[in-house]
Coordinates of C-alpha atoms in Angstrom, one line a residue:
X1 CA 323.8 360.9 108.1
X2 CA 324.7 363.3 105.4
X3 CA 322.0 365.9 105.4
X4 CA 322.9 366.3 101.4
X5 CA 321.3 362.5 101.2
X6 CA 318.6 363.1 103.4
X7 CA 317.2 365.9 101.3
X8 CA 317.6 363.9 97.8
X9 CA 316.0 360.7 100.1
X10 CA 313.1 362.5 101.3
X11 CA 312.5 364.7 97.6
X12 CA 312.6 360.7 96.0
X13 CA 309.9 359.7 98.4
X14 CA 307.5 362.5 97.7
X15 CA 308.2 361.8 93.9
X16 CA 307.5 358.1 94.7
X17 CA 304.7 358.7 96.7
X18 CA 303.0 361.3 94.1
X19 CA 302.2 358.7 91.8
X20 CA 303.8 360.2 88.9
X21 CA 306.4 357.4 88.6
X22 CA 303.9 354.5 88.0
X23 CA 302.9 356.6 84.7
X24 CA 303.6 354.4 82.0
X25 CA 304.2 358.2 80.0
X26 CA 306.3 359.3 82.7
X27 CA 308.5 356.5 82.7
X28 CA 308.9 356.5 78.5
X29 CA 309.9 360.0 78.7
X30 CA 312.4 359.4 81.2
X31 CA 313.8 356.4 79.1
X32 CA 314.2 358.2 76.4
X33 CA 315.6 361.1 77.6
X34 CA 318.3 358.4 79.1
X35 CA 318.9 357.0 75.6
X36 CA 319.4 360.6 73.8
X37 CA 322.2 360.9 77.0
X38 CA 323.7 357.8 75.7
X39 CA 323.3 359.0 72.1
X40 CA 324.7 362.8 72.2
X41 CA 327.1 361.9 74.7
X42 CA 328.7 359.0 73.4
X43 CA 332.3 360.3 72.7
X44 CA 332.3 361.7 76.3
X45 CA 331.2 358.4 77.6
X46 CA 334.0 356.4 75.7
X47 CA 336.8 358.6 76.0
X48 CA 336.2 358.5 80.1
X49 CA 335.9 354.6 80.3
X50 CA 339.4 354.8 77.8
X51 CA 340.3 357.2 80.6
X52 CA 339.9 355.0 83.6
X53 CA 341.8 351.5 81.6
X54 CA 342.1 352.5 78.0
X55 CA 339.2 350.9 76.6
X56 CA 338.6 351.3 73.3
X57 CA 335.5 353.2 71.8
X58 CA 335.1 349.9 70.0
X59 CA 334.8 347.9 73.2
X60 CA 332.8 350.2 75.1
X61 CA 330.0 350.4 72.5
X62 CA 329.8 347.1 71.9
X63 CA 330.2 345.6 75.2
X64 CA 328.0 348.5 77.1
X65 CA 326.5 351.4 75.4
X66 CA 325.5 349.1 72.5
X67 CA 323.6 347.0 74.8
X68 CA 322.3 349.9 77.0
X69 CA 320.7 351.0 74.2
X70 CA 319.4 347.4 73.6
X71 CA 318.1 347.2 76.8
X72 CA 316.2 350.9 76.5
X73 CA 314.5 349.7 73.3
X74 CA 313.0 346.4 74.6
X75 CA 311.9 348.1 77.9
X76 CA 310.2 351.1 75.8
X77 CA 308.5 347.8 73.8
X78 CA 307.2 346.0 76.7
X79 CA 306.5 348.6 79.9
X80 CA 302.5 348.8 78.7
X81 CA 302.1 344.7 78.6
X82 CA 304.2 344.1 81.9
X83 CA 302.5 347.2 83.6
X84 CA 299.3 345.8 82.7
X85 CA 297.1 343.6 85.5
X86 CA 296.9 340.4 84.5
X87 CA 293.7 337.9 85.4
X88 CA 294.5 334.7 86.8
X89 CA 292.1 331.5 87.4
X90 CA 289.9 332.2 91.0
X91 CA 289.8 328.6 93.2
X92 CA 286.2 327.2 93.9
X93 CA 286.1 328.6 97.8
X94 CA 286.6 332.2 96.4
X95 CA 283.8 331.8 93.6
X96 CA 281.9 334.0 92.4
X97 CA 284.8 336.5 91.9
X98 CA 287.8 337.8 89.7
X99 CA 291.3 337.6 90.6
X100 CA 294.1 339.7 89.7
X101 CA 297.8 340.3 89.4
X102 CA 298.6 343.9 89.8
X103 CA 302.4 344.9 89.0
X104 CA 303.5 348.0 91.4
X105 CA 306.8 349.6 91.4
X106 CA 308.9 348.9 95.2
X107 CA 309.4 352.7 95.7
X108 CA 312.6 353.8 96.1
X109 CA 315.3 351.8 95.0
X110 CA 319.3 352.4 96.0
X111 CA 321.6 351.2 92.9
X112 CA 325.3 350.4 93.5
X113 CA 327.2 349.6 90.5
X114 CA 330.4 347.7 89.4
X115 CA 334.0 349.4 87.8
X116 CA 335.0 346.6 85.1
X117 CA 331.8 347.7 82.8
X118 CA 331.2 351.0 84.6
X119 CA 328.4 352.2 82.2
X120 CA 327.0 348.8 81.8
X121 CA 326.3 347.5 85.2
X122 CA 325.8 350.6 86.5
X123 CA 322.8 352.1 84.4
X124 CA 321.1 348.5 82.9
X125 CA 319.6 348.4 86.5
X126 CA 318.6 351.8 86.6
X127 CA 317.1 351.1 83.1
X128 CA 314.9 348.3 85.1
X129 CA 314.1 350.5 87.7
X130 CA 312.8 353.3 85.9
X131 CA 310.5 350.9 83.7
X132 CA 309.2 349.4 86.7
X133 CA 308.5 352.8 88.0
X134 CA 310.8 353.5 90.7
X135 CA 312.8 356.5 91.6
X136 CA 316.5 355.6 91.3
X137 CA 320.1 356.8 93.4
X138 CA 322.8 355.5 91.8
X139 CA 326.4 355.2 93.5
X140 CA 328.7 354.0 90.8
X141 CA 332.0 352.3 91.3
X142 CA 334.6 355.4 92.6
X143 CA 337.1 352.8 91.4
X144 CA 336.5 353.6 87.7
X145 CA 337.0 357.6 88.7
X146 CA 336.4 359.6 85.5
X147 CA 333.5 357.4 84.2
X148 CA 331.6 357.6 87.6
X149 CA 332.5 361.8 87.1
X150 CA 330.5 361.8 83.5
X151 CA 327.5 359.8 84.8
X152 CA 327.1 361.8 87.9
X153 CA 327.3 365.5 85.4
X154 CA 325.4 363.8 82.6
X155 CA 322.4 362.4 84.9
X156 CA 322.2 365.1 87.6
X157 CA 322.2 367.6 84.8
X158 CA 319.4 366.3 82.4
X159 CA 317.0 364.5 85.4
X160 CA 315.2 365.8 88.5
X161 CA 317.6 364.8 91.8
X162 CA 313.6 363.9 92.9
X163 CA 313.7 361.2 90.5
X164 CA 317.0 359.6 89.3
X165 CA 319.9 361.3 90.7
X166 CA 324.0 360.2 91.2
X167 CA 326.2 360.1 93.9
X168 CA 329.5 360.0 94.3
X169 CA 332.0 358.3 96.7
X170 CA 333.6 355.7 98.3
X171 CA 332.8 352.8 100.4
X172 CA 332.1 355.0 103.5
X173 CA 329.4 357.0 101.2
X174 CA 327.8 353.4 100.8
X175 CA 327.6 352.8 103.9
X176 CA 325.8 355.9 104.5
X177 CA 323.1 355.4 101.9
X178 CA 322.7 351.7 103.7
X179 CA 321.7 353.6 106.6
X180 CA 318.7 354.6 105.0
X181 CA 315.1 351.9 104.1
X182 CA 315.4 351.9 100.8
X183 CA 312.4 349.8 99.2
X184 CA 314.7 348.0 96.9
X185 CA 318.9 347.7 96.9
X186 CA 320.4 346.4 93.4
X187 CA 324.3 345.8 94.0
X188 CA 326.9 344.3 91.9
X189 CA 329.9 343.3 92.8
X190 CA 332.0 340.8 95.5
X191 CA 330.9 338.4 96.9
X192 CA 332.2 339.9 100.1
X193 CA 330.8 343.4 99.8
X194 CA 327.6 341.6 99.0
X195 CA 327.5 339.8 102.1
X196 CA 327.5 343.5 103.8
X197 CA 325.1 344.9 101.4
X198 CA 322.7 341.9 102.3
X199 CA 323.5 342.2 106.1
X200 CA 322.3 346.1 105.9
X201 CA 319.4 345.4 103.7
X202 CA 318.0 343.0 106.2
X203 CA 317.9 345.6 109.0
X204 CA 315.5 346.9 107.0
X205 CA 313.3 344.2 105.3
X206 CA 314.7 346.1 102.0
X207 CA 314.2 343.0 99.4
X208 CA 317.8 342.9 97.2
X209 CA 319.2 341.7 94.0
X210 CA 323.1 340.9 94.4
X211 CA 325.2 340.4 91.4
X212 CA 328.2 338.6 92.5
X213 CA 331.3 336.4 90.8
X214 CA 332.2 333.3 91.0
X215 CA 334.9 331.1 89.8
X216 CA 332.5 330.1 86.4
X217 CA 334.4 326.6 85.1
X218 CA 334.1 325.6 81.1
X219 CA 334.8 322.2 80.2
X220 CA 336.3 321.2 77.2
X221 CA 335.5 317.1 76.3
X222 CA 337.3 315.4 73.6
X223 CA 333.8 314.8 71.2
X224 CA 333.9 318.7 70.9
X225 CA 334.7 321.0 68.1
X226 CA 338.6 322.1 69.5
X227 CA 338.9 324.8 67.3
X228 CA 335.6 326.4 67.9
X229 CA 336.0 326.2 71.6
X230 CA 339.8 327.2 71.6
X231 CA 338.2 330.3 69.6
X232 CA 335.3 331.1 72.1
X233 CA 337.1 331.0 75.4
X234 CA 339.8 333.2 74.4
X235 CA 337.2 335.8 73.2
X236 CA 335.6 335.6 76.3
X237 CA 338.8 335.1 78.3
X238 CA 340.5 337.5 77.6
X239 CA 337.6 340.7 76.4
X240 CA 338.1 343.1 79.3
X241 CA 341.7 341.6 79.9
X242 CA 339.6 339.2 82.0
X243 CA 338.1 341.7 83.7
X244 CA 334.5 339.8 83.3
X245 CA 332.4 338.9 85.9
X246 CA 330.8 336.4 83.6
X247 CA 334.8 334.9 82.4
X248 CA 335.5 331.8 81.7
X249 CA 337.7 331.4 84.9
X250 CA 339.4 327.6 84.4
X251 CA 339.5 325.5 82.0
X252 CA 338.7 321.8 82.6
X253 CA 339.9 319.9 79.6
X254 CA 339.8 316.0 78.9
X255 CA 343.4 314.5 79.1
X256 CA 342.9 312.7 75.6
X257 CA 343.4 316.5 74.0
X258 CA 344.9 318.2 76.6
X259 CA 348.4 319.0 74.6
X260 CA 346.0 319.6 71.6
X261 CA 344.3 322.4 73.5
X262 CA 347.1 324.0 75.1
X263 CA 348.6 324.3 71.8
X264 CA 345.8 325.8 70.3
X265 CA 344.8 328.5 72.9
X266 CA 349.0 329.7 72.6
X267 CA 348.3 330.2 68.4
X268 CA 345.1 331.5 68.8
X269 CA 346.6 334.5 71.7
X270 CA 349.4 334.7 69.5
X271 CA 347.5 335.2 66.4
X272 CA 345.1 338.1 67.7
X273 CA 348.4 339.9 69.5
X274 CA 346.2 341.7 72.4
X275 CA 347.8 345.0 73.0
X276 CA 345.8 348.7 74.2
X277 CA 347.7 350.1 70.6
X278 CA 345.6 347.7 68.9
X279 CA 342.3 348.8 71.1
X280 CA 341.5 344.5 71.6
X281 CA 343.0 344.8 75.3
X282 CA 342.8 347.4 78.1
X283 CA 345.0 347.7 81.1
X284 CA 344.0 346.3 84.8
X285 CA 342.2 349.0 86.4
X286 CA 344.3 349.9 89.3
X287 CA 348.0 349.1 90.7
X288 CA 346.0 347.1 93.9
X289 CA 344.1 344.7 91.4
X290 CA 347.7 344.4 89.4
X291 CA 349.6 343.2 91.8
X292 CA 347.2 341.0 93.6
X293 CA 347.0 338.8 89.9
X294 CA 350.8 339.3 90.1
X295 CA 350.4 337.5 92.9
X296 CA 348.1 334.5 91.9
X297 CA 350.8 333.6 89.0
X298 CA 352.8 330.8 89.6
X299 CA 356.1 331.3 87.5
X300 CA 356.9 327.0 86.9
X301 CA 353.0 326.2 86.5
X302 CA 353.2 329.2 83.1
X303 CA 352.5 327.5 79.7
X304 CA 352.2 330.4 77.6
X305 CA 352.9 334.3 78.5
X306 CA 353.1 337.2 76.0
X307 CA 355.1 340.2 77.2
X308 CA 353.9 342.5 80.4
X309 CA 353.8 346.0 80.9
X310 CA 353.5 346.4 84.4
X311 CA 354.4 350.2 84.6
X312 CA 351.9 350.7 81.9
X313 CA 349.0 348.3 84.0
X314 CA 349.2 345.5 81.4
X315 CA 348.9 342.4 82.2
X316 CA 349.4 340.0 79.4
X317 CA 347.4 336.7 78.5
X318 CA 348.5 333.9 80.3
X319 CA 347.8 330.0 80.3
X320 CA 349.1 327.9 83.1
X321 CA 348.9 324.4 82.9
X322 CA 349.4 321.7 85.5
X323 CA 347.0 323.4 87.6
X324 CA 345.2 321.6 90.6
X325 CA 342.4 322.5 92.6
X326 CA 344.3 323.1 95.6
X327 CA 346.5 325.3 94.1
X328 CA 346.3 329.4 95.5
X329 CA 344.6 330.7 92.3
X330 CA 341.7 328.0 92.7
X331 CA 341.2 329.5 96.1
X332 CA 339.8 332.9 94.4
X333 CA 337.8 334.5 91.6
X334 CA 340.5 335.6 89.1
X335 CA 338.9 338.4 87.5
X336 CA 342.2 338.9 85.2
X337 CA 343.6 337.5 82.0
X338 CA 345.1 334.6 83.4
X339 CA 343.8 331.1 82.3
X340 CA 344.3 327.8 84.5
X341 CA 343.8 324.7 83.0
X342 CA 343.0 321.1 84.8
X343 CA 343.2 318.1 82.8
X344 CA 341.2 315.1 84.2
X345 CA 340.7 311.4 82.8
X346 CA 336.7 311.1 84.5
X347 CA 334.7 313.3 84.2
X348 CA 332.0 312.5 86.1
X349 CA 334.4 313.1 89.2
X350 CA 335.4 316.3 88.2
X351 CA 331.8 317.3 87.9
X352 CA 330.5 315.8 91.1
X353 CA 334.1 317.8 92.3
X354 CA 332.9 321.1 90.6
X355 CA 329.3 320.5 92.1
X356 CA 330.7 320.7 96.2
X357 CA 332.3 324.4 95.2
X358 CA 330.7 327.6 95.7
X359 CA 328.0 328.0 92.8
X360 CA 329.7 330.5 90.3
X361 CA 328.0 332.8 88.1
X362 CA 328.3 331.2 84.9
X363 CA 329.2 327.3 83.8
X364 CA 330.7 326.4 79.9
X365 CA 330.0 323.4 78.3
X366 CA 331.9 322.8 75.0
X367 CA 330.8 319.1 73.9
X368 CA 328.5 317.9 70.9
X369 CA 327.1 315.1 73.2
X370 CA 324.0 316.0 74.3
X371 CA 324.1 313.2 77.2
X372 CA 327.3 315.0 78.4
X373 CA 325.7 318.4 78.1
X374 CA 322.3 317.7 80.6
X375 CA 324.5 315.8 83.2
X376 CA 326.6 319.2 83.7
X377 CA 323.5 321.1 83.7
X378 CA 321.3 318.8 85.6
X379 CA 324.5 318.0 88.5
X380 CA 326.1 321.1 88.6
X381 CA 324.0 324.8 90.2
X382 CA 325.3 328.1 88.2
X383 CA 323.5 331.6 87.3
X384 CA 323.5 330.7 83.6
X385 CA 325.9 329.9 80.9
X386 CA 326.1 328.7 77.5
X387 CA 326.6 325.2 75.1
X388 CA 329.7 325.8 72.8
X389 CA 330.5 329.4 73.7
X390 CA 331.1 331.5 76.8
X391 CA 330.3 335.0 77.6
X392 CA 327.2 336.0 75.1
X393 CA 324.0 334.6 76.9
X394 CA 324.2 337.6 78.6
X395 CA 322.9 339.6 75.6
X396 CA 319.8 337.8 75.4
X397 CA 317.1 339.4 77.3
X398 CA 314.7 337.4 76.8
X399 CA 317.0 335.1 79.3
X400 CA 317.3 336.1 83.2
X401 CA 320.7 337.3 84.1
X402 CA 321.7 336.3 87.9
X403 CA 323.7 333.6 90.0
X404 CA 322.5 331.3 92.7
X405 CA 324.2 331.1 96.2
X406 CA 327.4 332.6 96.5
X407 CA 327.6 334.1 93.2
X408 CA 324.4 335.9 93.9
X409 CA 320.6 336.9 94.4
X410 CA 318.0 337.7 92.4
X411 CA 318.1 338.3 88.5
X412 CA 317.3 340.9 86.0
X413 CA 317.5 341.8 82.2
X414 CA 314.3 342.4 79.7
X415 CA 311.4 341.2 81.9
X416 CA 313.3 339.6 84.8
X417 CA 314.8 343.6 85.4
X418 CA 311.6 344.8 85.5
X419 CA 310.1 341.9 87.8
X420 CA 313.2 342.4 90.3
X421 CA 311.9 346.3 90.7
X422 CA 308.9 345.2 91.0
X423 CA 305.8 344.1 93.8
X424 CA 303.0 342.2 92.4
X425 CA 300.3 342.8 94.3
X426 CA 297.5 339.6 93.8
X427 CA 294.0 341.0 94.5
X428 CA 290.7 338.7 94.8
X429 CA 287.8 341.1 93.3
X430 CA 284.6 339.5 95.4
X431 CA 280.7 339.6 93.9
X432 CA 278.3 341.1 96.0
X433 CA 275.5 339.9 94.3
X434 CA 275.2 336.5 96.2
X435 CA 276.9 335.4 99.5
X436 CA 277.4 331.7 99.7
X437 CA 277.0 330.7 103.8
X438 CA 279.6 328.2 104.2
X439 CA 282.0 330.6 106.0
X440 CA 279.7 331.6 108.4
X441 CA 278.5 327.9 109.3
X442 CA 279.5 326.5 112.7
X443 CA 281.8 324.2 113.5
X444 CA 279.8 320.2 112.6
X445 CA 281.2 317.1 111.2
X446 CA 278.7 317.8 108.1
X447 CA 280.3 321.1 107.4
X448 CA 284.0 319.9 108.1
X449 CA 283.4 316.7 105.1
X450 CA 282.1 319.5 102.3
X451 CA 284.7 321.5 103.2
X452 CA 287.5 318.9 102.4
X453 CA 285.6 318.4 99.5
X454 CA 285.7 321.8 98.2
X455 CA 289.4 321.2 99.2
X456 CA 289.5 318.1 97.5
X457 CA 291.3 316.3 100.3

């Protein structure tokens, strides 16, 4: 192990174990010290995130400083009620006594963020963990090189290295810091880096919250409101040139509008023009990810294409049509701006087929029949998702963000960030002033009957 990380480990567990962090003062301070980071260093921020893929300033503050901040003010709202104990109902064997819920911080938590929302995903946990009272290491994604430089000078110059501190590297410096018991790992990312994440955790007890992908469906049915929808999924498509772990990833559309819809989503890309001049598109983030959605493009399934700039890392919108579900690019998340679309003619069997895949991360449902809504819901296992839109659940706090099986573990955002940081602790308070005998009684048939009594079986 690096000796480096040892020293910043062992500092983080004194911190911990001080007490200071599960000061509801402390952990204000520290929040807003985090927002007036965001605040006075918001050009720096944009300009390296426009560095890594030429993301506009626009983008960036609306898809992730914008909601950082967000997140900071409804933490700084709520820390006092969800610190607080709360006093739950005592069962009749316990009687007389109080019993309690007592929130307490894990300890030290190890964060590892994603590159395609660098600032996002890698501080909205951190923003969870400090509310819930935990000293934080962050390792953000190397992959997204200049913003991972800014966060590691902006936090390790304004916070303690005792308390929240950034570090650098690759995926051998991972698996370093997995070497260590951590009392809580937060990862985002693959689904097969996840898988090793989880396999180190366990060595260690350490409890884990994965953020994974997922191929995340939306189905189109022909009651629905075409233009609406045709607007919605290319928004969410295509934001982040696909680049979304929460994308709409294929389109399943009823044959009755099929040609309808394909027609549709072609003038509405057209209409927009997405180009990096315009700042409503930004390039694939490195020549590796390029060429493997190169790859997943096949050229006689292509509906629609606008024009590529490879040597410039843009990859243009693309719809193909004709797509099945044993073709290559159903085989793997996409994770790009390219849209496959499946007609069918039943859809209960391509729900029930939907329901036997890997559970993605987010499901779209774009119908105006309520009876068609539930059955996707009720018959089909996802994170989350959303009725007539894609993409924008995930702005709601008061909603848990997360998948379910392959596309993840564990949720956060608002309250569900600071209950996956967080232990609670139930405690049975016991009176002293009376001390009913029917523990200590020995083992009859008359005791056994009041007991199931008391039981009430």
């Amino acid at each position: 192990m690096n000796t480096d990380y040892t020293e910043i480990y062992n500092a983080q567990k004194q911190t911990f174990l001080s007490g200071v962090t599960k000061e509801i003062d402390f952990r204000k301070k520290q929040l807003l010290k985090l927002k007036n980071i965001l605040l006075t260093h918001e050009d720096q921020l944009c300009k390296a995130v426009y560095q890594d893929f030429n993301k506009s300033k626009y983008d960036v503050i609306t898809t992730e400083i914008g909601l950082l901040q967000h997140d900071i003010r409804d933490a700084l709202s709520h820390i006092q009620s969800w610190s607080k104990k709360k006093r739950v109902k005592t069962n009749l064997l316990n009687l007389p006594a109080r019993s309690y819920i007592y929130p307490e911080p894990y300890g030290q938590s190890l964060i590892i963020g994603a590159w395609n929302y660098p600032l996002l995903l890698s501080l909205a946990p951190c923003i969870a963990a400090i509310a819930a009272g935990n000293t934080v290491v962050l390792k953000p994604s190397e992959i997204a090189q200049h913003t991972s430089n800014v966060l590691a000078k902006l936090i390790n110059q304004h916070f303690d290295k005792a308390f929240f501190h950034v570090i650098e590297g690759d995926a051998e410096i991972v698996t370093s810091l997995l070497e260590f018991k951590w009392d809580k790992i937060f990862f985002t990312g693959s689904t097969q880096v996840g898988k090793i994440v989880y396999q180190a955790a366990a060595k260690h007890l350490t409890p884990v919250t994965l953020e994974l992908g997922g191929k995340s469906p939306a189905f189109v049915t022909k009651d629905c409101n075409i233009d609406i929808a045709v607007n919605r999924i290319v928004w969410g498509k295509f934001l982040n040139a696909g680049q979304t772990c929460i994308a709409p990833d294929y389109i399943l559309v009823d044959q009755a509008i099929h040609d309808s819809f394909l027609e549709k989503l072609k003038n509405r890309i057209t209409a927009i023009n997405y180009t990096v001049r315009d700042g409503n598109y930004t390039q694939i983030i490195n020549e590796r990810h390029l060429e493997r959605l190169s790859k997943l493009i096949p050229e006689e399934k292509i509906f629609y294409q606008e024009t590529s700039d490879i040597a410039q890392r843009i990859l243009a919108p693309t719809i193909l049509h004709n797509i099945a579900f044993s073709d290559a690019i159903m085989q793997e998340e996409i994770f790009g701006p390219i849209l496959p679309v499946i007609s069918y003619n039943n859809l209960l069997e391509v729900i029930e087929k939907v329901s036997l895949l890997p559970k993605p991360l987010s499901c779209y449902i774009f119908s105006n029949s309520k009876t068609i809504q539930n059955e996707i819901i009720s018959r089909i296992s996802f994170g989350g998702g959303m009725v007539n839109d894609t993409v924008m659940h995930i702005t709601n706090t008061y909603l848990p963000f997360g998948g379910v099986g392959d596309s993840g573990v564990g949720s956060y955002h608002g309250k569900s960030g600071f209950d996956a940081f967080t232990h609670y602790k139930g405690v049975v308070h016991k009176a002293t002033w009376i001390d009913p005998k029917l523990k200590y009684k020995f083992n009859t048939e008359k005791n056994l009957k009041l007991f199931k009594k008391l039981l009430r079986f």
